[in-house]
Coordinates of C-alpha atoms in Angstrom, one line a residue:
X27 CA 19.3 110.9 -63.9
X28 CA 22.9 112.5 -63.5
X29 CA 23.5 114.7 -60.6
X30 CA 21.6 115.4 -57.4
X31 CA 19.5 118.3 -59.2
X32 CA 15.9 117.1 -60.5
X33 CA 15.1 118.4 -63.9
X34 CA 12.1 119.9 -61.8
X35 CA 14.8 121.7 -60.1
X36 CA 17.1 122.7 -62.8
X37 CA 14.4 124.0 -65.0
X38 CA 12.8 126.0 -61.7
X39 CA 16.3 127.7 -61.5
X40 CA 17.0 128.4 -64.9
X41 CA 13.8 130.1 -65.8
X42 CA 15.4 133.4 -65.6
X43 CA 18.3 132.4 -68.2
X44 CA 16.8 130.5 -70.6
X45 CA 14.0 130.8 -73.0
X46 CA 11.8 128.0 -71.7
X47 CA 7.9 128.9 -73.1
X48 CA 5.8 127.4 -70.8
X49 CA 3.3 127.2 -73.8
X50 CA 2.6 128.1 -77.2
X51 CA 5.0 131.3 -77.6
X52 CA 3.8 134.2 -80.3
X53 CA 5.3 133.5 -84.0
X54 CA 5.2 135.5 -86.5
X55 CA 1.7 135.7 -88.1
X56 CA 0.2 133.4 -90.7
X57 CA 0.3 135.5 -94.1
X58 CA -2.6 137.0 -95.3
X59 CA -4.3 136.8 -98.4
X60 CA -2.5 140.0 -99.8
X61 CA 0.7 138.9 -98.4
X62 CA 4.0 139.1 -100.5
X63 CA 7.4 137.7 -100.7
X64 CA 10.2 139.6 -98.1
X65 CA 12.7 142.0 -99.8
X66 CA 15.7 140.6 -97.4
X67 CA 17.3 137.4 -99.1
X68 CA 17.7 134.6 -97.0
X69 CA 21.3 133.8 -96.5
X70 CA 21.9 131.6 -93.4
X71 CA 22.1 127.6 -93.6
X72 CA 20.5 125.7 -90.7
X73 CA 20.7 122.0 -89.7
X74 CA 18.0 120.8 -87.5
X75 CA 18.4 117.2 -86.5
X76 CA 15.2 114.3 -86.2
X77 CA 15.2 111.4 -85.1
X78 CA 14.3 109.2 -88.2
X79 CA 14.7 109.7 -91.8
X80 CA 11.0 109.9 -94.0
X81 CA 9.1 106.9 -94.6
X82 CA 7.7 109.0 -97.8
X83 CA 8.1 112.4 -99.0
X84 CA 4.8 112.2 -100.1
X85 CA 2.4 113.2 -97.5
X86 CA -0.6 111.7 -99.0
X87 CA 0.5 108.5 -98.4
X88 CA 1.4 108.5 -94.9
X89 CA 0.9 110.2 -91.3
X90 CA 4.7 109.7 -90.1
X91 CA 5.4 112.9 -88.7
X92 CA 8.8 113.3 -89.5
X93 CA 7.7 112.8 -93.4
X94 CA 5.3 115.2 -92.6
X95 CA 7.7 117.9 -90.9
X96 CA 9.6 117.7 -94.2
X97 CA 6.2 118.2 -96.7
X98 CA 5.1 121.1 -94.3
X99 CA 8.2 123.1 -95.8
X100 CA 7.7 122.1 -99.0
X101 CA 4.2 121.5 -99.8
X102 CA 0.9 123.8 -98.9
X103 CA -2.4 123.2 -98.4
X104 CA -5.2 125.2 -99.3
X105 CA -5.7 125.7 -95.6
X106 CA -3.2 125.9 -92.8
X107 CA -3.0 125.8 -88.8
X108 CA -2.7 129.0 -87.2
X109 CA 0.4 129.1 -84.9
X110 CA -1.7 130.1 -81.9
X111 CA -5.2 128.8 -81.9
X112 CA -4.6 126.2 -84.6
X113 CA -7.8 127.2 -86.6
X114 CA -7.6 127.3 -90.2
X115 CA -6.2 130.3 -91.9
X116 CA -5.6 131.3 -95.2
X117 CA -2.6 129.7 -97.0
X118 CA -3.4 128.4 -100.7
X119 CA -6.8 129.4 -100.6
X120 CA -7.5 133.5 -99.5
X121 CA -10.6 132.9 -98.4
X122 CA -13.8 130.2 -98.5
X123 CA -17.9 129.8 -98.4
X124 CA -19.4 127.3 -96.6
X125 CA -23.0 126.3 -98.2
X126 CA -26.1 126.6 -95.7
X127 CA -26.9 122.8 -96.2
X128 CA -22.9 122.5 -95.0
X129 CA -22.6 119.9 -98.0
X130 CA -20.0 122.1 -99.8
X131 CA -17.2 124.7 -100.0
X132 CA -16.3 127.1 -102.2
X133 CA -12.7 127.9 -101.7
X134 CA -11.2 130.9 -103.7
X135 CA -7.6 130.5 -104.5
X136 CA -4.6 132.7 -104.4
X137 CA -3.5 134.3 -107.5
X138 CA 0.7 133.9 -109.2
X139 CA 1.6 131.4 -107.4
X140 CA 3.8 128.5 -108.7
X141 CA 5.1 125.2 -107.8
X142 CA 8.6 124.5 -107.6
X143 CA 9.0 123.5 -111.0
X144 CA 7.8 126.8 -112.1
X145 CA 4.5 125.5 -113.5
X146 CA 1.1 127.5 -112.1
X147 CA -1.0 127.1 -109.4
X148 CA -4.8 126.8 -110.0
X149 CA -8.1 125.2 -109.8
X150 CA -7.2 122.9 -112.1
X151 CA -4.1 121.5 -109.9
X152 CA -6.3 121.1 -106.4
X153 CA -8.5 119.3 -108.8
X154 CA -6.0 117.2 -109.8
X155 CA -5.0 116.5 -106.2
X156 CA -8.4 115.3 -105.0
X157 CA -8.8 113.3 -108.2
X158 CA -5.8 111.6 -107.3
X159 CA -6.3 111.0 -104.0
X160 CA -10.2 110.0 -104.2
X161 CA -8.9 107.5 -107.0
X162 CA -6.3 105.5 -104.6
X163 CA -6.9 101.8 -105.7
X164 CA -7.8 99.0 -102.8
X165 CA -4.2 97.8 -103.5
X166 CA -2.5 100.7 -103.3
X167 CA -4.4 101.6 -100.2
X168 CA -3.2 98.2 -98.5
X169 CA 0.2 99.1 -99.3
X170 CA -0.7 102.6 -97.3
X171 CA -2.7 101.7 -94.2
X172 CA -2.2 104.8 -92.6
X173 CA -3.5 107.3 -95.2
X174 CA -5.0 110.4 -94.0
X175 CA -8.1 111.1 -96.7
X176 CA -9.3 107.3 -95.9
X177 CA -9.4 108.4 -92.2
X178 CA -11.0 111.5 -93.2
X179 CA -13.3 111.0 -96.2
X180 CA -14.0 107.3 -94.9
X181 CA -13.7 105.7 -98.6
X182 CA -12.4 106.1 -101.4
X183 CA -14.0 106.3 -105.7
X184 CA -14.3 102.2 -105.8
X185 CA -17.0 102.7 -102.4
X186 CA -18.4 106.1 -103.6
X187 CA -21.6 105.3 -101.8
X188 CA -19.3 105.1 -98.2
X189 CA -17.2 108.2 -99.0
X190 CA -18.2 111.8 -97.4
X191 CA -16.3 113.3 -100.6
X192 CA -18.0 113.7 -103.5
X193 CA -16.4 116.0 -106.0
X194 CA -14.1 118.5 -106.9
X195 CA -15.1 120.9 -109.4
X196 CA -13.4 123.4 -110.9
X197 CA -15.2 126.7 -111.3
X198 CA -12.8 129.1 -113.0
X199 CA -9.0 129.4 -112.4
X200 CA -9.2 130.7 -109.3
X201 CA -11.7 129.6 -107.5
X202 CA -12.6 125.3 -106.7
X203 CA -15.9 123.6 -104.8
X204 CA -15.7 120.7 -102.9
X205 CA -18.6 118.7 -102.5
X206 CA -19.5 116.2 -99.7
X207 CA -21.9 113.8 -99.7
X208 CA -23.0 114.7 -96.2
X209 CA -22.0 117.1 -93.9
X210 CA -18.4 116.8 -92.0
X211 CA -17.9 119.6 -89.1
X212 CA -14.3 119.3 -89.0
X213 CA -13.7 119.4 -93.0
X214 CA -11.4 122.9 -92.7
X215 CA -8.8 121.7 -89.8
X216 CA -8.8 118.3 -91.6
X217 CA -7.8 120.1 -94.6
X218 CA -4.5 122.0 -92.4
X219 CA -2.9 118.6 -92.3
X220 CA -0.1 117.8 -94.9
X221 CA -2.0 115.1 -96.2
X222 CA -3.9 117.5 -98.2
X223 CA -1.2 119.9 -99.4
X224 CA -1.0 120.3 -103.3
X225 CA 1.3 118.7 -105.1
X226 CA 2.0 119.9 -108.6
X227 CA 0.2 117.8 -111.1
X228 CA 3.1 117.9 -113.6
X229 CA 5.7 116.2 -111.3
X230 CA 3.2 113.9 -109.9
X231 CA 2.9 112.7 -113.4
X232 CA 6.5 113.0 -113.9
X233 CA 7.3 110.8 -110.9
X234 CA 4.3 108.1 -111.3
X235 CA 3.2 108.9 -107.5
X236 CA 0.8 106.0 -107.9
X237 CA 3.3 103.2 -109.1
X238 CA 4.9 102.0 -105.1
X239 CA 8.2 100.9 -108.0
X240 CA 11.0 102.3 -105.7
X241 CA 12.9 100.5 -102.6
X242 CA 13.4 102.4 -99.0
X243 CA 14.1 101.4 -95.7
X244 CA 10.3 102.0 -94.8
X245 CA 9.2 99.5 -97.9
X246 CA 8.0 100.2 -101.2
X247 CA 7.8 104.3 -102.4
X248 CA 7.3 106.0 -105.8
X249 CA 9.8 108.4 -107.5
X250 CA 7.4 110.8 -106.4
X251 CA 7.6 109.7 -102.7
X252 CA 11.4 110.4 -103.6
X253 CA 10.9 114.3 -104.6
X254 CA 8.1 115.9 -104.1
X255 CA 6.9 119.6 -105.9
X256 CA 4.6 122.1 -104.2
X257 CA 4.2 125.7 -103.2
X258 CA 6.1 125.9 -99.9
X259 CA 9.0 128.1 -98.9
X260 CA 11.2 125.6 -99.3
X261 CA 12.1 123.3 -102.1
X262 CA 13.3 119.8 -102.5
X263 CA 17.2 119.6 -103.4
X264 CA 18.5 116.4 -101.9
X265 CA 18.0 113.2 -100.0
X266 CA 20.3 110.4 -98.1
X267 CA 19.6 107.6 -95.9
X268 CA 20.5 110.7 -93.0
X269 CA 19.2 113.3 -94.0
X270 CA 17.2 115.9 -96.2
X271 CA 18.3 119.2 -98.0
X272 CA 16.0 121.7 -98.9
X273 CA 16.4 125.3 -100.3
X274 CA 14.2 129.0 -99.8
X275 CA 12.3 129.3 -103.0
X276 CA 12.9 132.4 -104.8
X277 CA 9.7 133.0 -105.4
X278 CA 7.8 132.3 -102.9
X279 CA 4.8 134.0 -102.8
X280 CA 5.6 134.6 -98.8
X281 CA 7.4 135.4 -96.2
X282 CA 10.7 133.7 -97.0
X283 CA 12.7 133.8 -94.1
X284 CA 16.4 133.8 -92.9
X285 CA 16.7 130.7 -93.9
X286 CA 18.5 130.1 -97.0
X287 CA 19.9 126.0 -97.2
X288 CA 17.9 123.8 -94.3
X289 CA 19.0 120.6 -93.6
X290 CA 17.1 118.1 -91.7
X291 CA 19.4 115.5 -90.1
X292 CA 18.6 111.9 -88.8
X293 CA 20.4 111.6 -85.4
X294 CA 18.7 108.9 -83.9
X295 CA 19.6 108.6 -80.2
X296 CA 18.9 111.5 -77.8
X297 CA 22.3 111.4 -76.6
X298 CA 23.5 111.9 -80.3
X299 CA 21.2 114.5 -80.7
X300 CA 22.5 116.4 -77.3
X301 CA 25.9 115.8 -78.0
X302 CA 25.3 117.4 -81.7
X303 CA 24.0 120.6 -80.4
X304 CA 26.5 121.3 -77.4
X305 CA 29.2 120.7 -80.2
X306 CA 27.8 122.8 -82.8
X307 CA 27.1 120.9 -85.6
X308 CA 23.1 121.6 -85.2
X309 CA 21.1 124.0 -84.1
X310 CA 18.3 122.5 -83.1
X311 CA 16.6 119.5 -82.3
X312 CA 13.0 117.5 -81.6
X313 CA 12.1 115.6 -79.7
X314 CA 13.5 117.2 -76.6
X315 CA 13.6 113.8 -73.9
X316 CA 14.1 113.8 -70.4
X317 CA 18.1 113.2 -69.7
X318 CA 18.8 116.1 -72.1
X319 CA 16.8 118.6 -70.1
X320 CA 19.6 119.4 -67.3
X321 CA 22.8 119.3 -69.7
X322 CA 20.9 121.9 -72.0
X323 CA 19.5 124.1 -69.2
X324 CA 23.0 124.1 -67.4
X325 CA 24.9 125.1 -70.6
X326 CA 22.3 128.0 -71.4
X327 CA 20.3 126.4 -74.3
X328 CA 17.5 127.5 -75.1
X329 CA 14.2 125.3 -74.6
X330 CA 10.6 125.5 -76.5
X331 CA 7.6 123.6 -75.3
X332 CA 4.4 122.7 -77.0
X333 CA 1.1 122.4 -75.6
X334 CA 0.5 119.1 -74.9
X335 CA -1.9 117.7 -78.2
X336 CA -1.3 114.5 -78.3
X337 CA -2.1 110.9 -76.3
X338 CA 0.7 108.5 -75.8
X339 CA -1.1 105.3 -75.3
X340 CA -0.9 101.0 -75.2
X341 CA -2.3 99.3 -78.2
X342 CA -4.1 96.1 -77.7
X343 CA -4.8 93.6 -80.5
X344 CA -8.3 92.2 -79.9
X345 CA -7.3 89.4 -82.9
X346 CA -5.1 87.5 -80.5
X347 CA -7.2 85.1 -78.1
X348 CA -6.9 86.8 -74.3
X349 CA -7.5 90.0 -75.4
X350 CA -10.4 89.6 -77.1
X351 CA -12.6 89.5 -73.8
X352 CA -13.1 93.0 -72.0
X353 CA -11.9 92.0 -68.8
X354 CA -8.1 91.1 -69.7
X355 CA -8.0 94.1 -71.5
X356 CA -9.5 96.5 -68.4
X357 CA -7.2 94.2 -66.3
X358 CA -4.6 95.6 -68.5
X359 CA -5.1 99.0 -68.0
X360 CA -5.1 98.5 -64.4
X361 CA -2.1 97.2 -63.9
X362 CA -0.1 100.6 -65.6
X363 CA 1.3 103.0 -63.2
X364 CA 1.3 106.1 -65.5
X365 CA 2.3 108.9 -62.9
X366 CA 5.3 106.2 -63.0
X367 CA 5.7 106.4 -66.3
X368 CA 5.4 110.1 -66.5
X369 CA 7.6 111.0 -63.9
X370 CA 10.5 108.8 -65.2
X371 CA 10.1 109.0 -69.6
X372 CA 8.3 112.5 -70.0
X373 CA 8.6 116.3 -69.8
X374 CA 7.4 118.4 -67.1
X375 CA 3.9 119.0 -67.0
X376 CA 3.1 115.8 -68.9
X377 CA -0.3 114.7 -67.5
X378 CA -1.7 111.3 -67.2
X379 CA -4.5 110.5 -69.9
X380 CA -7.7 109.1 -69.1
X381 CA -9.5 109.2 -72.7
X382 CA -8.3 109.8 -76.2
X383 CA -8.8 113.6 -76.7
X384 CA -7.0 116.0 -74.9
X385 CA -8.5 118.2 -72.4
X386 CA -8.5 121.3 -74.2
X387 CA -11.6 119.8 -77.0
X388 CA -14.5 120.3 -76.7
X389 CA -15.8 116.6 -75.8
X390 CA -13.4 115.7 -73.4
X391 CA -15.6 113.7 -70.8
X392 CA -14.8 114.2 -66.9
X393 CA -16.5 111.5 -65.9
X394 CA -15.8 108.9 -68.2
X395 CA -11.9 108.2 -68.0
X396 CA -10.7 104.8 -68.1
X397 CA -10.0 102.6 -64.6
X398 CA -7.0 104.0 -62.4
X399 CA -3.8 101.8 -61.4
X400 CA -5.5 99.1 -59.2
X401 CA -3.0 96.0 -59.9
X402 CA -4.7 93.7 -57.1
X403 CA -7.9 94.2 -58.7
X404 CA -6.4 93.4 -62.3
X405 CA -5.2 90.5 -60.6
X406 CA -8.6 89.5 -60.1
X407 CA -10.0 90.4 -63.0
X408 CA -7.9 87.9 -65.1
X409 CA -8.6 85.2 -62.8
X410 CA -12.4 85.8 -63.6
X411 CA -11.6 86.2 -67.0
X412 CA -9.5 82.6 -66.7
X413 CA -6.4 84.1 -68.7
X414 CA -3.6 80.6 -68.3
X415 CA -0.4 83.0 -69.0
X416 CA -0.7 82.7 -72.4
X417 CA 2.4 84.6 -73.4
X418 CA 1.8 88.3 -75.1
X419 CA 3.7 90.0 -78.0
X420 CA 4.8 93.0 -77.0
X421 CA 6.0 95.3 -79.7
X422 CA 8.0 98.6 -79.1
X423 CA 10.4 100.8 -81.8
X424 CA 14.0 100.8 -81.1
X425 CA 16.5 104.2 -82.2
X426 CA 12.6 106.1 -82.5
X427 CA 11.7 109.5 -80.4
X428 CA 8.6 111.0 -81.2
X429 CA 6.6 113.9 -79.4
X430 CA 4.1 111.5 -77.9
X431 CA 6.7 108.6 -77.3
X432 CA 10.3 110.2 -76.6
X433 CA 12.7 107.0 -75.0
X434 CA 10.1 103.8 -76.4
X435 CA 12.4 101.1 -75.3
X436 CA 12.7 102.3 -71.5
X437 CA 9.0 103.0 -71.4
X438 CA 8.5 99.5 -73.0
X439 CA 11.0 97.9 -70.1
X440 CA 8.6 100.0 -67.1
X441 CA 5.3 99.0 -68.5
X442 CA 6.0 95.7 -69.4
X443 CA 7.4 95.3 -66.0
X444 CA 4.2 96.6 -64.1
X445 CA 2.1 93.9 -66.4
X446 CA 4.4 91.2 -65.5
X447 CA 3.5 91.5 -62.1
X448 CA 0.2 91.4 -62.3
X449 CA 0.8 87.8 -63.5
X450 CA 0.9 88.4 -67.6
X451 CA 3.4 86.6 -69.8
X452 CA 5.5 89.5 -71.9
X453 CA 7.1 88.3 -74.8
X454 CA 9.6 91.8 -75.8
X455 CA 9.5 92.3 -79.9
X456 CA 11.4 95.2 -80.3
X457 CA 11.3 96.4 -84.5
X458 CA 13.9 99.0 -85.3
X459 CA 11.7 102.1 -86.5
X460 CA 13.0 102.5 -89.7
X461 CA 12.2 99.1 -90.9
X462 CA 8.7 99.2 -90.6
X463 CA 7.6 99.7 -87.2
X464 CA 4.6 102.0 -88.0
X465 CA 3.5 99.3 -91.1
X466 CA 3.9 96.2 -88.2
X467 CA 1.7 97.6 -85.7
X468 CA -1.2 99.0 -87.7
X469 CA -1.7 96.4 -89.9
X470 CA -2.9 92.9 -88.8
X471 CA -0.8 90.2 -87.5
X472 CA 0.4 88.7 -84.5
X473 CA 1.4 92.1 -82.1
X474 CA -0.8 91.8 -78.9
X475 CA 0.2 94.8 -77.6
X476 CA 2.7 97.6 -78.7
X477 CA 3.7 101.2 -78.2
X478 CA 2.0 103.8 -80.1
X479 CA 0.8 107.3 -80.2
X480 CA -1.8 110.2 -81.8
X481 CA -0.5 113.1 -82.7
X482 CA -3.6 115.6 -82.9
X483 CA -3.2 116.2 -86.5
X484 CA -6.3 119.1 -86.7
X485 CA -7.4 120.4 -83.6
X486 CA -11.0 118.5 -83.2
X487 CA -11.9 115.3 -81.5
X488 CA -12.7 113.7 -85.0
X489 CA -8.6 114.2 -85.5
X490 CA -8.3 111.7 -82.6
X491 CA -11.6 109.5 -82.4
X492 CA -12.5 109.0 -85.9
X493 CA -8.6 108.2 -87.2
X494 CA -8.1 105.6 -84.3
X495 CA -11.6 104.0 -83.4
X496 CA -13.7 105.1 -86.6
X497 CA -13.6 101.4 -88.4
X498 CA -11.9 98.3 -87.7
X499 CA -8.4 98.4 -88.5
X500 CA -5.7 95.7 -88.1
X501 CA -3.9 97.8 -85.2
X502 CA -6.8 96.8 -82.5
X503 CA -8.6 94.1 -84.7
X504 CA -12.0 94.9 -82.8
X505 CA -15.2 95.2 -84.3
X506 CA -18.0 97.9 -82.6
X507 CA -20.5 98.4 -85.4
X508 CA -22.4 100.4 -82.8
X509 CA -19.3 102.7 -81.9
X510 CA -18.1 103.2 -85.5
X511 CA -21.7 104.5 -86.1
X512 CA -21.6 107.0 -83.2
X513 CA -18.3 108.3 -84.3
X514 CA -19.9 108.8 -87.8
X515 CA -23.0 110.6 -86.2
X516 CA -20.9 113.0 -84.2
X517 CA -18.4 113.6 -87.2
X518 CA -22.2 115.6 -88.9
X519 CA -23.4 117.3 -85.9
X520 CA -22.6 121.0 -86.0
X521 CA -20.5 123.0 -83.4
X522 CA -22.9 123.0 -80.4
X523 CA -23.9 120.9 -77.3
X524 CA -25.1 118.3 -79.2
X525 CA -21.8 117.5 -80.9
X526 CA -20.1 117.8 -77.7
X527 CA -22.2 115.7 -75.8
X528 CA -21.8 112.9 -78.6
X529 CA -18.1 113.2 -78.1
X530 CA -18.3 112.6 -74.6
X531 CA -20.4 109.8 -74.8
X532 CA -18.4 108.4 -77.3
X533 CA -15.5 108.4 -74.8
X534 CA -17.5 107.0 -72.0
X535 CA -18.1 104.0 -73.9
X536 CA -14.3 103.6 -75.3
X537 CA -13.5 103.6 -71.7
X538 CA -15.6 100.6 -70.9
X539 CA -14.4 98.3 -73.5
X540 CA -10.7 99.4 -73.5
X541 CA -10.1 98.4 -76.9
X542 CA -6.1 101.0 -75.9
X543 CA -5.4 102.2 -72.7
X544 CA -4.3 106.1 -73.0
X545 CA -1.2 106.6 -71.0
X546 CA 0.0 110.7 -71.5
X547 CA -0.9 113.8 -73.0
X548 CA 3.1 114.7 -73.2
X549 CA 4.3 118.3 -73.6
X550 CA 6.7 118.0 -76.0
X551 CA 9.6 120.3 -76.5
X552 CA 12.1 121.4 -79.1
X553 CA 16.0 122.9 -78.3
X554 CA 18.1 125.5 -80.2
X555 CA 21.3 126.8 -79.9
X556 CA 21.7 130.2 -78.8
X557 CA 22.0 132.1 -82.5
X558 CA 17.8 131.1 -82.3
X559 CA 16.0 134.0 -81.1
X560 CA 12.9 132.4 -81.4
X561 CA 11.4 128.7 -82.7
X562 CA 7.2 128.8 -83.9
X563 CA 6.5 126.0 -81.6
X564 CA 2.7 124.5 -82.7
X565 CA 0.5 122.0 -80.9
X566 CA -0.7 120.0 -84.2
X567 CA 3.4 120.5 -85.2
X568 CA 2.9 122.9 -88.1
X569 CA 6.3 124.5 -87.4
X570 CA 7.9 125.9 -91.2
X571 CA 11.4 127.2 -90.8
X572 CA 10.6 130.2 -92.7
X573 CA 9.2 131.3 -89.2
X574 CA 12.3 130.3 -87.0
X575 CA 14.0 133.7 -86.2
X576 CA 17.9 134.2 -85.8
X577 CA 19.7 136.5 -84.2
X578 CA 21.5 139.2 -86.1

C-alpha cells in the first residue's frame, strides 16, 4: 500500500469528513402501491463506471451482476427488495395472497402502467413472462448454465414432474395466480431478483429473445439480450463494447428521480476507475477495492458500504482425479490463510467465512464451519490421501472486480501461493472476464479449481444453498443425492425452527465433504464524487439510480 497510513488508519481519521456508512444507510422509501410519478423533471446526466460490460441485457438468461445492475433500472419485477431489510415490497404487484396450503399466490397488479414501448402492463404480460421462461428448451438452457428460474423452480416445461412451478394463470387484467406444485418458503424474495422482472411481451417477440442468433464478447445473445423493454425508471437508449446509455422514462409510474441521461461505463481496472473519479469524468464507481480507499478518503470522496451478503469462496472440480476424494479437498481448505487474504485484497470489516450463508440468516450453523488454516496437518492429509503432485488448473478472471471478488488476480497469486506450499502443483489459467470466464468455470471441463463468488441474490439461505449445492452442476462436478434432497426438504419447510435447523444441518454436512471452501463475507463499497448527497447502497445490490440523491 502507498504511504505509511493503514487504510484502517485513514478511514479511522476521516470519519468525521466523509460520508463513510458503516452499514446499510436510509434511502428513500420503496413506492407504495398508490405511489405516482414526481412533478420535478429530471435534468442531470450521471456516469457511473463498472468494471465489465453485460454479458446479456436480458436478465433471465443470466446471474452476472453487472447485466443485472443494468436490468434493475430498466426492468421490474412484480416484487422488489426493500432498501433496508431486503424483504419484498410492492413494486409491479400492489399487494399479494398467499393460499393456506402455501401452493399458490395471488398477486394483484398495479394499474396504468406501461412498458417502454408504450404498450400496457397486465396479467396477460406476467403471463407471458412465466410462459416464456417455464418453456426454455434443454438447448437453450445449455447455452445458459447459470439461469436463475432453473435454480429456483428446479426444472423447466420438458421435466414438469421435477419443477416446483406449475402455472400461471391469468385471472382478470389485474390480478395473476401462480401455482407451485409444492410449497417453496422463499418464493417472494426469489421473485425480487431481476431474473424475474417483466419484460414486455411485444419486444420479446420483436427481438426473438429465444433465438441465441447474435455475437458478443460473452458468446451467443438474442436481439433481445441487445435491448431489452420493461417498466423501470429508466429506458434502454444505447449500447457499446464500454458502456450503456439509458434515459428517465417519462412516464414512469414512480418516483423518477434527478437523473435524467445515466450512463454506465466499463472502466475495468481499479486504478482506471480511481483515476476517473478524481478527474471528474464519473461520479461514481463499484466495486470500491482496497488501494483506492486512502487516495479517495484523503481527497474528501465520499464512501458507501454495504452489508456484507455475499461469500467469496474457492471452487473445486470433483471431475478431475485428486479432487474427487474428501481428503485432498479438506487438505485444501487447510492450507488457506483467509485472515491473510482478507487483510491484504478486502475492505474493512470483511470477515472470514466458515459456511455458505452469511451470518445474518437464519440457518447459519456455529458449530459447523469448515476446518481452520492448519497447513502441517493438510500436509498430512494428502500424504494419507497419496496425492503424487498431479498438477491442478487453477482458473482466475483477469481485468474483473466484483463485490465478492474485488482484485482476482492478486487473490489468485496469495492463495495459490499458500497451496503450493503445502506441496500442491498450481498450474495458473488466468481467462479475461469478458470472454467467458463465468461460462468456463460453471460448466464442465478441465478447471480444478477457480475463483468464484455468491452474491446473495434474495435474502434467504435457499438464495445461497439451493443455487450452488442444489443439483450437480459442472462447476463442482460432485454428486450428493442425499444433500440435494435435504436442500429440497428445507426449501418446503415454513419459517420456523424446523426450517432453521435443516439449514444448519445442511451446512454441517457441506463442511465435511468440502465440495468449495468459503473464503469471505466482503463488505463491499461504492464511491461518489462530492455532487452525491446520498447513494441507496443494498445488501442483495438492488441499487436504481432513481434513488441516488444530488446535491442542489
Amino acid at each position: 500500500m502507498a504511504g505509511s497510513i493503514s487504510r484502517r488508519s485513514v478511514l479511522a481519521g476521516a470519519a468525521a469528513a466523509v460520508v463513510l456508512a458503516g452499514c446499510t444507510p436510509s434511502p428513500s422509501p420503496d413506492p407504495s402501491p398508490s405511489a405516482t410519478p414526481t412533478a420535478a423533471q429530471p435534468e442531470a446526466t450521471f456516469t457511473f463506471a463498472v468494471p465489465s460490460p453485460p454479458s446479456s441485457l436480458d436478465p433471465a438468461v443470466t446471474s452476472d451482476l453487472e447485466s443485472w445492475r443494468i436490468a434493475r433500472q430498466v426492468l421490474e419485477g412484480l416484487v422488489a427488495a426493500d432498501p433496508t431489510t431486503s424483504e419484498p415490497s410492492p413494486a409491479l404487484a400492489t399487494s399479494w395472497q398467499e393460499s393456506s396450503d402455501r401452493m399458490s399466490y395471488t398477486f394483484t397488479l398495479r394499474e396504468g402502467v406501461t412498458f417502454h414501448d408504450g404498450t400496457t402492463f397486465d396479467a396477460a404480460a406476467v403471463k407471458a413472462n412465466f410462459d416464456r421462461w417455464f418453456a426454455f428448451t434443454p438447448e437453450f438452457r445449455a447455452a445458459n448454465p447459470t439461469m436463475a428460474f432453473t435454480h429456483v423452480f428446479k426444472a423447466h416445461a420438458d421435466q414438469a414432474s421435477l419443477s416446483v412451478f406449475k402455472a400461471c394463470t391469468v385471472l382478470s387484467p389485474s390480478q395473476v395466480r401462480i401455482d407451485l406444485t409444492r410449497p417453496f418458503t422463499a418464493l417472494l424474495r426469489a421473485l425480487t431478483t431481476p431474473a424475474f422482472a417483466i419484460s414486455s411481451p411485444a419486444a420479446l417477440a420483436a427481438g426473438t429473445a429465444d433465438a441465441l442468433d447474435q455475437t458478443a464478447s460473452f458468446g451467443r445473445i438474442s436481439r433481445y439480450g441487445q435491448h431489452p423493454v420493461g417498466t423501470g425508471p429508466f429506458s434502454f437508449t444505447a449500447q457499446a463494447p464500454d458502456r450503456v446509455e439509458l434515459a428517465s422514462y417519462p412516464k414512469y409510474w414512480g418516483e423518477r428521480g434527478q437523473i435524467a441521461k445515466l450512463t454506465l461505463a466499463v472502466y475495468d481496472t481499479p486504478q482506471s476507475r480511481v483515476q476517473a473519479l478524481l478527474a471528474g469524468r464519473i461520479d461514481g464507481f463499484d466495486p470500491l477495492t482496497v488501494d483506492a480507499v486512502e487516495p479517495l478518503v484523503r481527497a474528501g470522496f465520499p464512501i458507501a458500504r454495504r452489508d456484507p451478503f455475499s461469500v467469496f469462496y474457492l471452487g473445486m472440480n470433483q471431475a478431475v482425479g485428486p479432487l474427487q476424494q474428501e481428503k485432498v479437498r479438506q487438505a485444501i481448505a487447510m492450507a488457506i490463510n483467509k485472515d491473510a487474504v482478507i487483510r491484504r485484497f478486502f475492505l474493512e470489516d470483511t470477515s472470514s467465512a466458515g459456511q455458505f450463508i452469511p451470518p445474518r440468516l437464519a440457518g447459519f450453523n456455529n458449530s459447523a464451519n469448515f476446518p481452520g488454516y492448519d497447513p502441517e496437518r493438510a500436509k498430512r492429509l494428502l500424504a494419507e490421501a497419496g496425492y503424487k503432485g498431479e498438477e491442478l488448473a487453477f482458473a482466475y478472471p483477469l481485468e474483473a472486480s466484483r463485490s465478492y471478488m474485488p482484485s482476482p488476480a492478486k487473490i489468485y497469486a496469495e492463495i495459490s501461493a499458500q497451496l503450493t506450499t503445502v506441496g500442491l502443483a498450481i498450474k495458473p489459467v488466468p481467462i479475461q472476464w469478458s470472454e467467458g470466464y463465468l461460462q468456463r468455470v460453471t460448466t464442465a471441463g478441465d478447471h480444478a479449481l477457480h475463483l468464484l463468488g455468491i452474491n446473495g441474490g434474495y435474502a434467504d439461505p435457499d438464495g445461497f444453498l439451493s443455487a450452488l449445492f442444489g443439483a450437480k452442476t459442472g462447476e463442482f462436478g460432485y454428486f450428493d443425492a442425499q444433500l440435494f434432497s435435504k436442500i429440497d426438504r428445507a426449501r418446503e419447510l415454513p419459517e420456523g425452527k424446523d426450517r432453521t435447523d435443516a439449514y444448519q444441518s445442511i451446512n454441517a454436512q457441506l463442511a465435511g465433504t468440502a465440495p468449495a471452501v468459503p473464503i469471505a463475507y466482503p463488505i463491499s463499497g461504492v464511491a461518489t464524487s462530492p455532487r452525491v448527497e446520498s447513494y441507496p447502497t443494498s445488501p442483495v445490490l438492488a441499487e436504481t439510480f432513481n434513488r441516488v440523491r444530488l446535491k442542489k
